[in-house]
Each structure stands twice: as C-alpha cells, then as structure tokens.
Amino acid sequence: MAETQLQARAIPNLRDKIPKLEPRRRRQVSGNTMPLPDTPSLPPPPNLSTWTYQTPTRRILTPADHDMFLSSPSHNLIIAFVFGLADSVVDAPISAVKEEDCSPPVNTIIQILDEAEALVQATPPDDAGGSRFGNKVFRDFLDKVKAASHSWHQKLGLDSADAISEVERYLNESFGNRTRIDYGSGHELNFVIWLLCLYQLGIVSKPDFKPLVLRVFVRYLSLMRAIQSTYYLEPAGSHGVWGLDDYQFLPFLFGASQLLHHPFITPLAIHQQLTIEEFGHDFMYLGQVDFVNSTKTVKGLRWHSPMLDDISSAKNWTKIEGGMKRMFVAEVLRKLPVMQHFLFGSLVPAAEGMGVEGEAGDVHDGDAEDGTVVVEHDGFKHVHQVNSWGDCCGIKVPSAIAAAQAAKKSRGGEGLRRIPFD
C-alpha cells in the first residue's frame, strides 16, 4: 500500500502543464475592399433638332486620352446605361417578357437580328481542312451585313444618312473583327453601345429596357453563338479579358441580376446539370454556363473555367452581381488595351482634348517613359505595355468551339472527356 502511494506521488501532474484545448477560431475571410461602383443617373436623350452626326472613330490613343475618358460624361453615360439594363431585369426570367410586351422598335430590332442570322445560313463556311482558326468566309458574311445595314436602320425610322452612318458602325462592329476573324467582349460592348445610340436618338426608351435585355440581347446572344459555331471565331486577345468566358461577359452580369433574390437557385447551381437543363433557357447565367460547357474538350468547370468555379462559392447572387459590376468598370472601362479600340461619335462623344485617330502617327512611337509602346497592327497604331503581348492582338488562340467539335469527332460523338482523377 505504501509502495503504491509512493508510485502515485512519483507520477507528475501534467494538468497544469498541458495547454488547454480550445476550438480554433475561424479565420476571417477578407471581403472585396473595392466599393461597388455607383450607378449614375441616365440623362435624357439630347435635343437632335440641330445635331451634327459624326462617323465613330478611335480616340483613345494614349494613356492620357484614357484618363480623360475616365473622367468624361461618356464614361458615366455608358455605366448608367449598362447598369440600368441590369437593374431592369432584377428577379425577371426571360419568359417574363412576351412578344406583345415589346414596343414596335424592339420588335424591329429582333427582326434585324433574325435577318442577320439568315445571312449566316446563306453564307456557309468553306472546308478549312480541320483548321481550328477562324474561317475566312466570315468576311463575306460581314460584307453582307454591311450591305443590308442601311435598310435595317431605315426600318427603325432613321432617314438621315449621317445618322445611319454613325449608328450602323457600332452594329457592324458587334459581330467580330474582319481582319483577325475573332470576337470578344469589346465586340459585345459595341452591340450595347448600338442600343445606347438608339436610346440617344429616342427610338427606344427606359420602358423598353427589360425587353432590350430579355428579348433583344438574348436574341443577339443566340445569333453570336451561331456565328461562333459556324465560322470558328477566335477569342479576341491572348487570354480573354474577363477570365469567365472566351467570348461573352454581359450574360453573367445580366444573368446575376435575374437571379438576385431567387428562392432556390443558388450560385452552386451551375454545377448541377439538371438545374441548368431545366432553367438555363430562362436565366442567362445558367444558359451561358451550359454553352461554355458545350464548347470545352474536358468535363468540369474547375478544369476549363476556374474563375466561374471560384465564383460559385459566393454566398448569394448579390455578391456575384456586385462583383460583375466591379469587373465591368475595372476590367473594361479602366483597361487601356480594351478601350483603345472603343469608337466615339457624336452620340457617345470623346472628351475634349482626346487624340484623333488620323494623328496617331504623331503619338509617341517606340518605347515611352510611361512603360507603353505604340505598335501598328491590322493597319492602325495602338498602345501596348512594353513587357506584354497586349490583350488586343496577342498570340492567336484557336476556337474552343472548333476544338470541341474536333474532339467529339475523334471520340465518335461521345461526351466530354473526364479528367482521370476528377
């Protein structure tokens, strides 16, 4: 007994020496510190009684020109219009707007897009021998669009040749680049600016905003998918401005607005194929994810679209919509490689003092102190960062659509290839 007590006293009491176990505190996830961009009020259309129209040209030729644009009324006008379109479709599925809800001008715009798709069908691509780069017949399609453009705008009620000359430039530039046979978010922006010009001309008004998104823009999206699939348009730039999709961005902004307060479709729904199949036709975000999946050679968003995969972890659509608005301002309007191709006329005017395209040769040639260089590509000069390929005319990237179709043929029409360890 005494021996047992001695052994017990020999065993050290470690209670006070072992640190107390406490549950680990969760690390606070830092939110996006960039504030949500304000939505400026959209000004009423201008008085056109003594208006002088201008054929749109490039005016952002230097970083100084870009800075002037960022503080100009046109910068606020574009944000007000794009965000106004997004706000008009909050919680609204595509089916919420019927044909009878559309005004005559909106129906005419849809008819124009229908006729443009008929031109695609009338201009089939030639046999490119399995090439995954742009099909040159696309240029014939653009020639037909240009030939039909004047009559299309007359259907919208425009009778001034000068007005048509200004407005049609944006529509003609919204289908892709003729020289490079590519398409990107800058061309998509041209289509929205075309709609903005129609607003400035009084052809469409604020009550038309919801149909412009849910009927007109959706029709344009369908048309562009047909064009991309027919002519294998290459993604504009070497990696895509948005990092979301090779071609489009606005379906994700407008689509997030549509789903803003949806009772059961959450951001994670983009991984649920049944949800995409059932609701993709009614919500642009899901529909675009479905199209992205169909154009890839491997299965799984985390492999071919990691940014979309990351965004799906957001708690709600409010965060996603806010992020898309931030991205529109930061990754388009504030990015010189994108905005240097933007066109300014009289309806979306350049700021006073901005460069003139014909005088681009007078802008600094060669290396500059601000780390930029003016290069000539496709017949015009524009700005690159010295240590960059440039987002505008970088390494040619083959069409993902062409690659996906070639892969399906090689597998005898089977589904997408799965990553072995997925």
Tab-separated table of C-alpha atoms in Angstrom:
chain	number	residue	atom	x	y	z
A	1	MET	CA	0.000	0.000	0.000
A	2	ALA	CA	2.762	2.391	0.934
A	3	GLU	CA	4.626	1.397	-2.222
A	4	THR	CA	1.567	2.233	-4.345
A	5	GLN	CA	1.277	5.679	-2.768
A	6	LEU	CA	4.943	6.342	-3.470
A	7	GLN	CA	4.451	5.408	-7.154
A	8	ALA	CA	1.411	7.698	-7.367
A	9	ARG	CA	3.393	10.626	-5.928
A	10	ALA	CA	6.143	9.900	-8.480
A	11	ILE	CA	3.784	10.394	-11.442
A	12	PRO	CA	3.866	14.116	-12.326
A	13	ASN	CA	0.613	16.050	-12.525
A	14	LEU	CA	0.523	17.298	-16.100
A	15	ARG	CA	-2.859	19.027	-15.846
A	16	ASP	CA	-1.314	22.437	-15.429
A	17	LYS	CA	1.413	21.826	-17.965
A	18	ILE	CA	-0.640	20.661	-20.964
A	19	PRO	CA	-2.224	23.647	-22.734
A	20	LYS	CA	-5.981	23.777	-22.584
A	21	LEU	CA	-7.667	22.612	-25.792
A	22	GLU	CA	-9.814	25.322	-27.286
A	23	PRO	CA	-11.722	25.302	-30.590
A	24	ARG	CA	-9.778	27.023	-33.336
A	25	ARG	CA	-11.157	30.377	-34.347
A	26	ARG	CA	-12.161	30.618	-37.950
A	27	ARG	CA	-10.014	32.953	-39.932
A	28	GLN	CA	-11.996	35.943	-41.066
A	29	VAL	CA	-12.287	35.968	-44.847
A	30	SER	CA	-11.465	39.408	-46.099
A	31	GLY	CA	-14.174	40.709	-48.408
A	32	ASN	CA	-13.672	42.705	-51.566
A	33	THR	CA	-12.389	46.061	-50.428
A	34	MET	CA	-13.245	47.710	-53.716
A	35	PRO	CA	-16.545	49.575	-53.251
A	36	LEU	CA	-19.464	48.879	-55.504
A	37	PRO	CA	-19.464	51.337	-58.401
A	38	ASP	CA	-22.180	53.926	-58.226
A	39	THR	CA	-24.887	53.878	-60.854
A	40	PRO	CA	-25.045	57.373	-62.345
A	41	SER	CA	-28.426	58.695	-63.341
A	42	LEU	CA	-29.109	58.169	-67.037
A	43	PRO	CA	-29.580	61.549	-68.720
A	44	PRO	CA	-32.494	62.060	-71.110
A	45	PRO	CA	-31.778	61.844	-74.850
A	46	PRO	CA	-30.268	65.025	-76.329
A	47	ASN	CA	-32.146	67.563	-78.431
A	48	LEU	CA	-31.420	66.480	-82.008
A	49	SER	CA	-33.006	69.433	-83.825
A	50	THR	CA	-29.602	70.957	-84.685
A	51	TRP	CA	-27.457	67.871	-84.215
A	52	THR	CA	-24.294	67.195	-86.216
A	53	TYR	CA	-23.547	63.492	-86.576
A	54	GLN	CA	-20.053	62.004	-86.749
A	55	THR	CA	-18.807	58.690	-88.056
A	56	PRO	CA	-17.359	56.929	-84.964
A	57	THR	CA	-13.580	56.666	-84.748
A	58	ARG	CA	-10.975	55.620	-82.211
A	59	ARG	CA	-9.951	58.453	-79.897
A	60	ILE	CA	-8.145	56.689	-77.034
A	61	LEU	CA	-4.644	56.602	-78.448
A	62	THR	CA	-2.522	57.211	-75.342
A	63	PRO	CA	-2.797	56.679	-71.576
A	64	ALA	CA	-3.548	60.406	-71.270
A	65	ASP	CA	-6.530	60.006	-73.618
A	66	HIS	CA	-7.745	57.106	-71.482
A	67	ASP	CA	-7.521	59.189	-68.311
A	68	MET	CA	-9.590	61.922	-69.956
A	69	PHE	CA	-12.220	59.363	-70.936
A	70	LEU	CA	-12.469	58.032	-67.361
A	71	SER	CA	-13.456	61.482	-66.105
A	72	SER	CA	-15.756	62.291	-69.033
A	73	PRO	CA	-19.572	62.323	-69.271
A	74	SER	CA	-19.418	59.453	-71.803
A	75	HIS	CA	-17.836	57.211	-69.162
A	76	ASN	CA	-20.755	57.868	-66.820
A	77	LEU	CA	-23.244	57.524	-69.688
A	78	ILE	CA	-22.016	54.017	-70.519
A	79	ILE	CA	-22.111	52.899	-66.870
A	80	ALA	CA	-25.585	54.368	-66.383
A	81	PHE	CA	-26.930	52.595	-69.452
A	82	VAL	CA	-25.363	49.170	-68.808
A	83	PHE	CA	-26.233	49.149	-65.097
A	84	GLY	CA	-29.702	50.476	-65.923
A	85	LEU	CA	-30.237	47.495	-68.235
A	86	ALA	CA	-29.071	45.135	-65.473
A	87	ASP	CA	-31.321	46.747	-62.864
A	88	SER	CA	-34.327	46.435	-65.179
A	89	VAL	CA	-34.208	42.619	-65.144
A	90	VAL	CA	-33.782	42.008	-61.401
A	91	ASP	CA	-35.686	38.798	-60.490
A	92	ALA	CA	-37.107	38.567	-64.038
A	93	PRO	CA	-36.806	35.342	-66.073
A	94	ILE	CA	-36.564	35.564	-69.849
A	95	SER	CA	-40.125	34.250	-70.175
A	96	ALA	CA	-41.404	37.278	-68.218
A	97	VAL	CA	-41.398	39.345	-71.419
A	98	LYS	CA	-43.802	38.215	-74.129
A	99	GLU	CA	-43.855	39.344	-77.740
A	100	GLU	CA	-46.869	41.535	-77.069
A	101	ASP	CA	-44.896	43.316	-74.321
A	102	CYS	CA	-42.378	44.622	-76.850
A	103	SER	CA	-42.697	48.005	-78.498
A	104	PRO	CA	-42.548	48.252	-82.332
A	105	PRO	CA	-38.882	49.394	-82.302
A	106	VAL	CA	-37.900	46.427	-80.109
A	107	ASN	CA	-39.680	44.028	-82.467
A	108	THR	CA	-37.899	45.667	-85.395
A	109	ILE	CA	-34.516	45.150	-83.715
A	110	ILE	CA	-35.348	41.472	-83.202
A	111	GLN	CA	-36.333	41.240	-86.872
A	112	ILE	CA	-32.950	42.734	-87.843
A	113	LEU	CA	-31.137	40.090	-85.806
A	114	ASP	CA	-33.299	37.389	-87.423
A	115	GLU	CA	-32.249	38.677	-90.848
A	116	ALA	CA	-28.606	38.683	-89.749
A	117	GLU	CA	-28.878	35.004	-88.810
A	118	ALA	CA	-30.450	34.304	-92.202
A	119	LEU	CA	-27.291	35.795	-93.730
A	120	VAL	CA	-25.238	33.313	-91.693
A	121	GLN	CA	-27.261	30.441	-93.105
A	122	ALA	CA	-26.873	31.865	-96.615
A	123	THR	CA	-23.087	32.094	-96.183
A	124	PRO	CA	-21.871	28.626	-95.181
A	125	PRO	CA	-18.187	28.210	-94.279
A	126	ASP	CA	-15.775	26.598	-96.689
A	127	ASP	CA	-13.848	23.447	-95.923
A	128	ALA	CA	-10.915	24.630	-93.827
A	129	GLY	CA	-9.333	21.192	-93.692
A	130	GLY	CA	-9.915	20.730	-89.968
A	131	SER	CA	-8.426	24.109	-89.055
A	132	ARG	CA	-9.379	25.375	-85.612
A	133	PHE	CA	-8.779	29.011	-86.531
A	134	GLY	CA	-11.272	31.479	-87.999
A	135	ASN	CA	-12.955	30.642	-91.307
A	136	LYS	CA	-12.339	33.335	-93.938
A	137	VAL	CA	-15.904	33.129	-95.247
A	138	PHE	CA	-16.790	35.144	-92.132
A	139	ARG	CA	-15.617	38.198	-94.090
A	140	ASP	CA	-18.265	37.515	-96.746
A	141	PHE	CA	-20.888	37.450	-94.002
A	142	LEU	CA	-19.687	40.838	-92.713
A	143	ASP	CA	-19.861	42.245	-96.259
A	144	LYS	CA	-23.499	41.147	-96.480
A	145	VAL	CA	-24.256	42.698	-93.088
A	146	LYS	CA	-22.734	45.983	-94.192
A	147	ALA	CA	-24.763	45.925	-97.401
A	148	ALA	CA	-28.027	45.333	-95.502
A	149	SER	CA	-27.280	47.709	-92.629
A	150	HIS	CA	-28.617	50.893	-94.244
A	151	SER	CA	-32.046	49.385	-94.951
A	152	TRP	CA	-32.167	47.860	-91.456
A	153	HIS	CA	-31.774	51.282	-89.890
A	154	GLN	CA	-34.372	52.776	-92.183
A	155	LYS	CA	-36.806	50.218	-90.734
A	156	LEU	CA	-36.047	51.740	-87.332
A	157	GLY	CA	-37.246	55.123	-88.581
A	158	LEU	CA	-33.884	56.726	-89.365
A	159	ASP	CA	-33.980	58.761	-92.553
A	160	SER	CA	-30.784	60.795	-92.133
A	161	ALA	CA	-27.823	59.279	-93.974
A	162	ASP	CA	-25.448	60.895	-91.482
A	163	ALA	CA	-27.319	59.417	-88.506
A	164	ILE	CA	-27.320	55.960	-90.095
A	165	SER	CA	-23.614	56.256	-90.894
A	166	GLU	CA	-22.865	56.917	-87.220
A	167	VAL	CA	-25.149	54.349	-85.637
A	168	GLU	CA	-24.551	51.449	-88.027
A	169	ARG	CA	-20.821	51.456	-87.321
A	170	TYR	CA	-21.490	50.050	-83.853
A	171	LEU	CA	-23.797	47.315	-85.150
A	172	ASN	CA	-21.385	46.330	-87.914
A	173	GLU	CA	-18.550	46.096	-85.379
A	174	SER	CA	-20.560	43.957	-82.957
A	175	PHE	CA	-20.212	40.666	-84.850
A	176	GLY	CA	-16.433	40.347	-84.732
A	177	ASN	CA	-13.226	41.607	-86.316
A	178	ARG	CA	-12.947	41.232	-90.077
A	179	THR	CA	-9.159	41.052	-90.245
A	180	ARG	CA	-8.423	38.802	-87.277
A	181	ILE	CA	-11.682	36.788	-87.577
A	182	ASP	CA	-12.103	36.940	-83.819
A	183	TYR	CA	-14.697	38.042	-81.297
A	184	GLY	CA	-14.580	39.216	-77.714
A	185	SER	CA	-16.228	41.320	-75.061
A	186	GLY	CA	-15.273	44.515	-76.906
A	187	HIS	CA	-17.493	43.490	-79.811
A	188	GLU	CA	-20.240	42.626	-77.348
A	189	LEU	CA	-19.866	46.134	-75.897
A	190	ASN	CA	-20.308	47.590	-79.395
A	191	PHE	CA	-23.747	45.980	-79.573
A	192	VAL	CA	-24.755	47.563	-76.258
A	193	ILE	CA	-23.441	50.940	-77.445
A	194	TRP	CA	-25.580	50.499	-80.573
A	195	LEU	CA	-28.601	50.137	-78.287
A	196	LEU	CA	-27.396	53.190	-76.355
A	197	CYS	CA	-27.305	55.182	-79.601
A	198	LEU	CA	-30.886	54.123	-80.334
A	199	TYR	CA	-31.785	55.439	-76.880
A	200	GLN	CA	-29.973	58.712	-77.601
A	201	LEU	CA	-31.954	59.005	-80.832
A	202	GLY	CA	-35.255	58.468	-78.989
A	203	ILE	CA	-36.028	55.225	-80.826
A	204	VAL	CA	-36.083	53.197	-77.603
A	205	SER	CA	-36.790	54.487	-74.093
A	206	LYS	CA	-36.492	53.380	-70.473
A	207	PRO	CA	-39.722	51.278	-70.550
A	208	ASP	CA	-38.005	49.230	-73.269
A	209	PHE	CA	-35.027	48.299	-71.080
A	210	LYS	CA	-36.405	44.976	-69.829
A	211	PRO	CA	-37.342	43.793	-73.357
A	212	LEU	CA	-33.976	45.047	-74.640
A	213	VAL	CA	-32.234	42.634	-72.267
A	214	LEU	CA	-34.621	39.679	-72.145
A	215	ARG	CA	-35.631	39.711	-75.806
A	216	VAL	CA	-33.086	41.699	-77.849
A	217	PHE	CA	-29.846	40.854	-76.038
A	218	VAL	CA	-30.872	37.214	-75.661
A	219	ARG	CA	-31.535	37.111	-79.426
A	220	TYR	CA	-28.136	38.690	-80.096
A	221	LEU	CA	-26.524	36.077	-77.836
A	222	SER	CA	-28.176	33.295	-79.815
A	223	LEU	CA	-27.013	34.886	-83.073
A	224	MET	CA	-23.430	35.161	-81.847
A	225	ARG	CA	-23.381	31.513	-80.796
A	226	ALA	CA	-24.453	30.613	-84.335
A	227	ILE	CA	-21.728	32.837	-85.812
A	228	GLN	CA	-19.056	31.489	-83.451
A	229	SER	CA	-20.044	27.903	-84.213
A	230	THR	CA	-20.248	28.468	-87.973
A	231	TYR	CA	-17.052	30.441	-88.587
A	232	TYR	CA	-14.943	29.282	-85.611
A	233	LEU	CA	-14.247	32.839	-84.461
A	234	GLU	CA	-11.100	33.006	-82.364
A	235	PRO	CA	-11.238	34.570	-78.878
A	236	ALA	CA	-10.142	38.203	-79.090
A	237	GLY	CA	-6.834	38.633	-77.259
A	238	SER	CA	-4.458	36.018	-75.962
A	239	HIS	CA	-6.363	35.024	-72.813
A	240	GLY	CA	-9.696	36.826	-72.731
A	241	VAL	CA	-10.370	39.999	-70.811
A	242	TRP	CA	-12.950	38.581	-68.481
A	243	GLY	CA	-11.476	35.247	-67.475
A	244	LEU	CA	-15.066	33.948	-67.384
A	245	ASP	CA	-15.767	33.017	-70.973
A	246	ASP	CA	-13.838	33.104	-74.253
A	247	TYR	CA	-16.350	35.457	-75.849
A	248	GLN	CA	-19.049	36.998	-73.630
A	249	PHE	CA	-19.353	38.798	-70.317
A	250	LEU	CA	-22.680	40.620	-70.121
A	251	PRO	CA	-24.760	37.396	-69.860
A	252	PHE	CA	-23.129	36.919	-66.465
A	253	LEU	CA	-23.921	40.473	-65.304
A	254	PHE	CA	-27.500	40.463	-66.602
A	255	GLY	CA	-27.908	36.831	-65.500
A	256	ALA	CA	-26.808	37.587	-61.936
A	257	SER	CA	-29.406	40.377	-61.810
A	258	GLN	CA	-32.070	37.939	-62.976
A	259	LEU	CA	-31.234	35.555	-60.123
A	260	LEU	CA	-30.659	38.223	-57.471
A	261	HIS	CA	-33.323	37.014	-54.999
A	262	HIS	CA	-34.199	33.613	-56.433
A	263	PRO	CA	-35.723	31.374	-53.756
A	264	PHE	CA	-33.825	28.169	-54.574
A	265	ILE	CA	-31.330	28.615	-57.428
A	266	THR	CA	-28.054	29.354	-55.639
A	267	PRO	CA	-24.630	30.153	-57.131
A	268	LEU	CA	-23.632	26.493	-56.662
A	269	ALA	CA	-26.403	25.519	-59.092
A	270	ILE	CA	-24.016	25.951	-62.015
A	271	HIS	CA	-22.578	22.545	-61.027
A	272	GLN	CA	-25.998	20.864	-61.151
A	273	GLN	CA	-26.709	19.703	-64.694
A	274	LEU	CA	-30.398	19.061	-64.019
A	275	THR	CA	-30.865	22.643	-62.789
A	276	ILE	CA	-29.057	24.001	-65.852
A	277	GLU	CA	-31.194	21.893	-68.187
A	278	GLU	CA	-34.440	22.943	-66.514
A	279	PHE	CA	-33.762	26.654	-66.032
A	280	GLY	CA	-30.977	27.509	-68.485
A	281	HIS	CA	-33.456	28.718	-71.097
A	282	ASP	CA	-34.920	31.233	-68.624
A	283	PHE	CA	-31.800	32.592	-66.916
A	284	MET	CA	-28.830	33.872	-68.906
A	285	TYR	CA	-26.223	32.978	-66.285
A	286	LEU	CA	-27.163	29.297	-66.347
A	287	GLY	CA	-27.605	29.306	-70.112
A	288	GLN	CA	-24.148	30.754	-70.660
A	289	VAL	CA	-22.568	28.206	-68.321
A	290	ASP	CA	-24.293	25.479	-70.340
A	291	PHE	CA	-22.876	26.915	-73.578
A	292	VAL	CA	-19.387	27.195	-72.055
A	293	ASN	CA	-19.582	23.529	-71.001
A	294	SER	CA	-20.604	22.533	-74.518
A	295	THR	CA	-17.584	24.242	-76.107
A	296	LYS	CA	-14.888	22.593	-73.992
A	297	THR	CA	-12.971	19.373	-74.551
A	298	VAL	CA	-12.934	18.300	-70.889
A	299	LYS	CA	-15.727	17.938	-68.363
A	300	GLY	CA	-15.857	20.067	-65.232
A	301	LEU	CA	-15.888	23.808	-64.638
A	302	ARG	CA	-12.938	23.633	-62.294
A	303	TRP	CA	-10.773	22.380	-65.147
A	304	HIS	CA	-11.802	24.630	-68.023
A	305	SER	CA	-13.350	27.669	-66.258
A	306	PRO	CA	-11.722	28.044	-62.819
A	307	MET	CA	-12.976	31.598	-62.312
A	308	LEU	CA	-16.604	30.535	-62.805
A	309	ASP	CA	-15.925	27.662	-60.432
A	310	ASP	CA	-14.495	30.031	-57.795
A	311	ILE	CA	-17.391	32.477	-58.121
A	312	SER	CA	-19.894	29.680	-57.491
A	313	SER	CA	-18.744	29.552	-53.851
A	314	ALA	CA	-20.242	33.026	-53.193
A	315	LYS	CA	-22.956	33.075	-50.533
A	316	ASN	CA	-25.591	34.703	-52.717
A	317	TRP	CA	-26.260	36.346	-56.051
A	318	THR	CA	-25.970	39.820	-54.531
A	319	LYS	CA	-22.240	39.286	-54.118
A	320	ILE	CA	-21.924	37.960	-57.648
A	321	GLU	CA	-23.880	40.830	-59.204
A	322	GLY	CA	-21.774	43.352	-57.286
A	323	GLY	CA	-18.624	41.604	-58.431
A	324	MET	CA	-19.763	41.677	-62.058
A	325	LYS	CA	-20.403	45.413	-61.854
A	326	ARG	CA	-16.959	45.947	-60.350
A	327	MET	CA	-15.476	43.834	-63.117
A	328	PHE	CA	-17.235	45.811	-65.845
A	329	VAL	CA	-15.694	49.046	-64.584
A	330	ALA	CA	-12.266	47.691	-63.630
A	331	GLU	CA	-11.666	45.207	-66.441
A	332	VAL	CA	-13.252	47.054	-69.360
A	333	LEU	CA	-13.640	50.756	-68.928
A	334	ARG	CA	-10.430	51.126	-66.931
A	335	LYS	CA	-8.318	48.822	-69.114
A	336	LEU	CA	-6.429	50.648	-71.858
A	337	PRO	CA	-5.886	47.537	-74.051
A	338	VAL	CA	-9.677	47.201	-74.290
A	339	MET	CA	-10.792	50.810	-74.503
A	340	GLN	CA	-8.197	51.844	-77.076
A	341	HIS	CA	-10.457	50.180	-79.653
A	342	PHE	CA	-13.612	51.961	-78.479
A	343	LEU	CA	-15.374	54.158	-81.043
A	344	PHE	CA	-16.565	57.698	-80.310
A	345	GLY	CA	-19.045	59.674	-82.389
A	346	SER	CA	-21.492	62.452	-81.549
A	347	LEU	CA	-23.984	60.334	-79.565
A	348	VAL	CA	-21.229	58.880	-77.362
A	349	PRO	CA	-18.673	61.698	-77.680
A	350	ALA	CA	-14.993	61.806	-76.841
A	351	ALA	CA	-13.784	64.252	-74.216
A	352	GLU	CA	-12.293	67.493	-75.418
A	353	GLY	CA	-8.553	67.157	-75.947
A	354	MET	CA	-8.511	63.420	-76.681
A	355	GLY	CA	-6.402	62.210	-79.602
A	356	VAL	CA	-7.603	61.934	-83.171
A	357	GLU	CA	-7.087	58.650	-84.994
A	358	GLY	CA	-5.614	60.270	-88.099
A	359	GLU	CA	-2.951	61.844	-85.941
A	360	ALA	CA	-1.899	58.560	-84.313
A	361	GLY	CA	1.471	58.752	-86.044
A	362	ASP	CA	2.228	61.897	-84.032
A	363	VAL	CA	1.786	59.983	-80.788
A	364	HIS	CA	4.963	58.621	-79.224
A	365	ASP	CA	6.449	55.878	-81.394
A	366	GLY	CA	8.659	53.277	-79.753
A	367	ASP	CA	9.214	52.954	-76.038
A	368	ALA	CA	7.784	55.657	-73.815
A	369	GLU	CA	8.539	56.769	-70.302
A	370	ASP	CA	5.145	55.536	-69.081
A	371	GLY	CA	6.001	51.945	-69.948
A	372	THR	CA	3.891	51.789	-73.105
A	373	VAL	CA	4.723	51.468	-76.764
A	374	VAL	CA	2.680	52.334	-79.849
A	375	VAL	CA	2.594	49.447	-82.315
A	376	GLU	CA	0.902	49.006	-85.668
A	377	HIS	CA	-1.414	46.039	-86.117
A	378	ASP	CA	-4.097	45.440	-88.725
A	379	GLY	CA	-3.333	48.779	-90.299
A	380	PHE	CA	-3.636	51.067	-87.274
A	381	LYS	CA	-1.485	52.139	-84.381
A	382	HIS	CA	-2.396	51.465	-80.782
A	383	VAL	CA	-0.863	51.100	-77.339
A	384	HIS	CA	0.795	48.060	-75.779
A	385	GLN	CA	2.550	47.634	-72.493
A	386	VAL	CA	6.273	47.246	-73.194
A	387	ASN	CA	6.523	43.860	-71.438
A	388	SER	CA	3.260	42.423	-72.727
A	389	TRP	CA	1.888	40.801	-75.821
A	390	GLY	CA	-1.173	43.000	-75.392
A	391	ASP	CA	-4.734	41.873	-74.715
A	392	CYS	CA	-5.818	43.015	-78.161
A	393	CYS	CA	-3.524	41.307	-80.670
A	394	GLY	CA	-1.595	38.728	-78.697
A	395	ILE	CA	-0.836	35.139	-79.583
A	396	LYS	CA	-3.501	33.691	-81.856
A	397	VAL	CA	-5.779	31.358	-79.915
A	398	PRO	CA	-7.766	28.680	-81.768
A	399	SER	CA	-11.504	28.473	-81.389
A	400	ALA	CA	-12.564	26.347	-78.419
A	401	ILE	CA	-15.729	25.505	-80.351
A	402	ALA	CA	-13.670	24.076	-83.203
A	403	ALA	CA	-11.515	22.119	-80.757
A	404	ALA	CA	-14.590	20.684	-79.018
A	405	GLN	CA	-16.182	19.609	-82.298
A	406	ALA	CA	-12.927	18.014	-83.460
A	407	ALA	CA	-12.606	16.155	-80.150
A	408	LYS	CA	-16.168	14.840	-80.391
A	409	LYS	CA	-15.489	13.566	-83.917
A	410	SER	CA	-12.342	11.788	-82.756
A	411	ARG	CA	-14.330	10.079	-79.978
A	412	GLY	CA	-17.158	9.080	-82.278
A	413	GLY	CA	-19.652	11.571	-80.843
A	414	GLU	CA	-19.131	10.583	-77.227
A	415	GLY	CA	-19.476	13.085	-74.388
A	416	LEU	CA	-16.776	15.289	-72.924
A	417	ARG	CA	-13.533	13.698	-71.767
A	418	ARG	CA	-13.279	13.409	-67.989
A	419	ILE	CA	-10.057	14.187	-66.169
A	420	PRO	CA	-8.873	10.742	-64.836
A	421	PHE	CA	-8.566	11.901	-61.216
A	422	ASP	CA	-11.695	14.093	-61.166
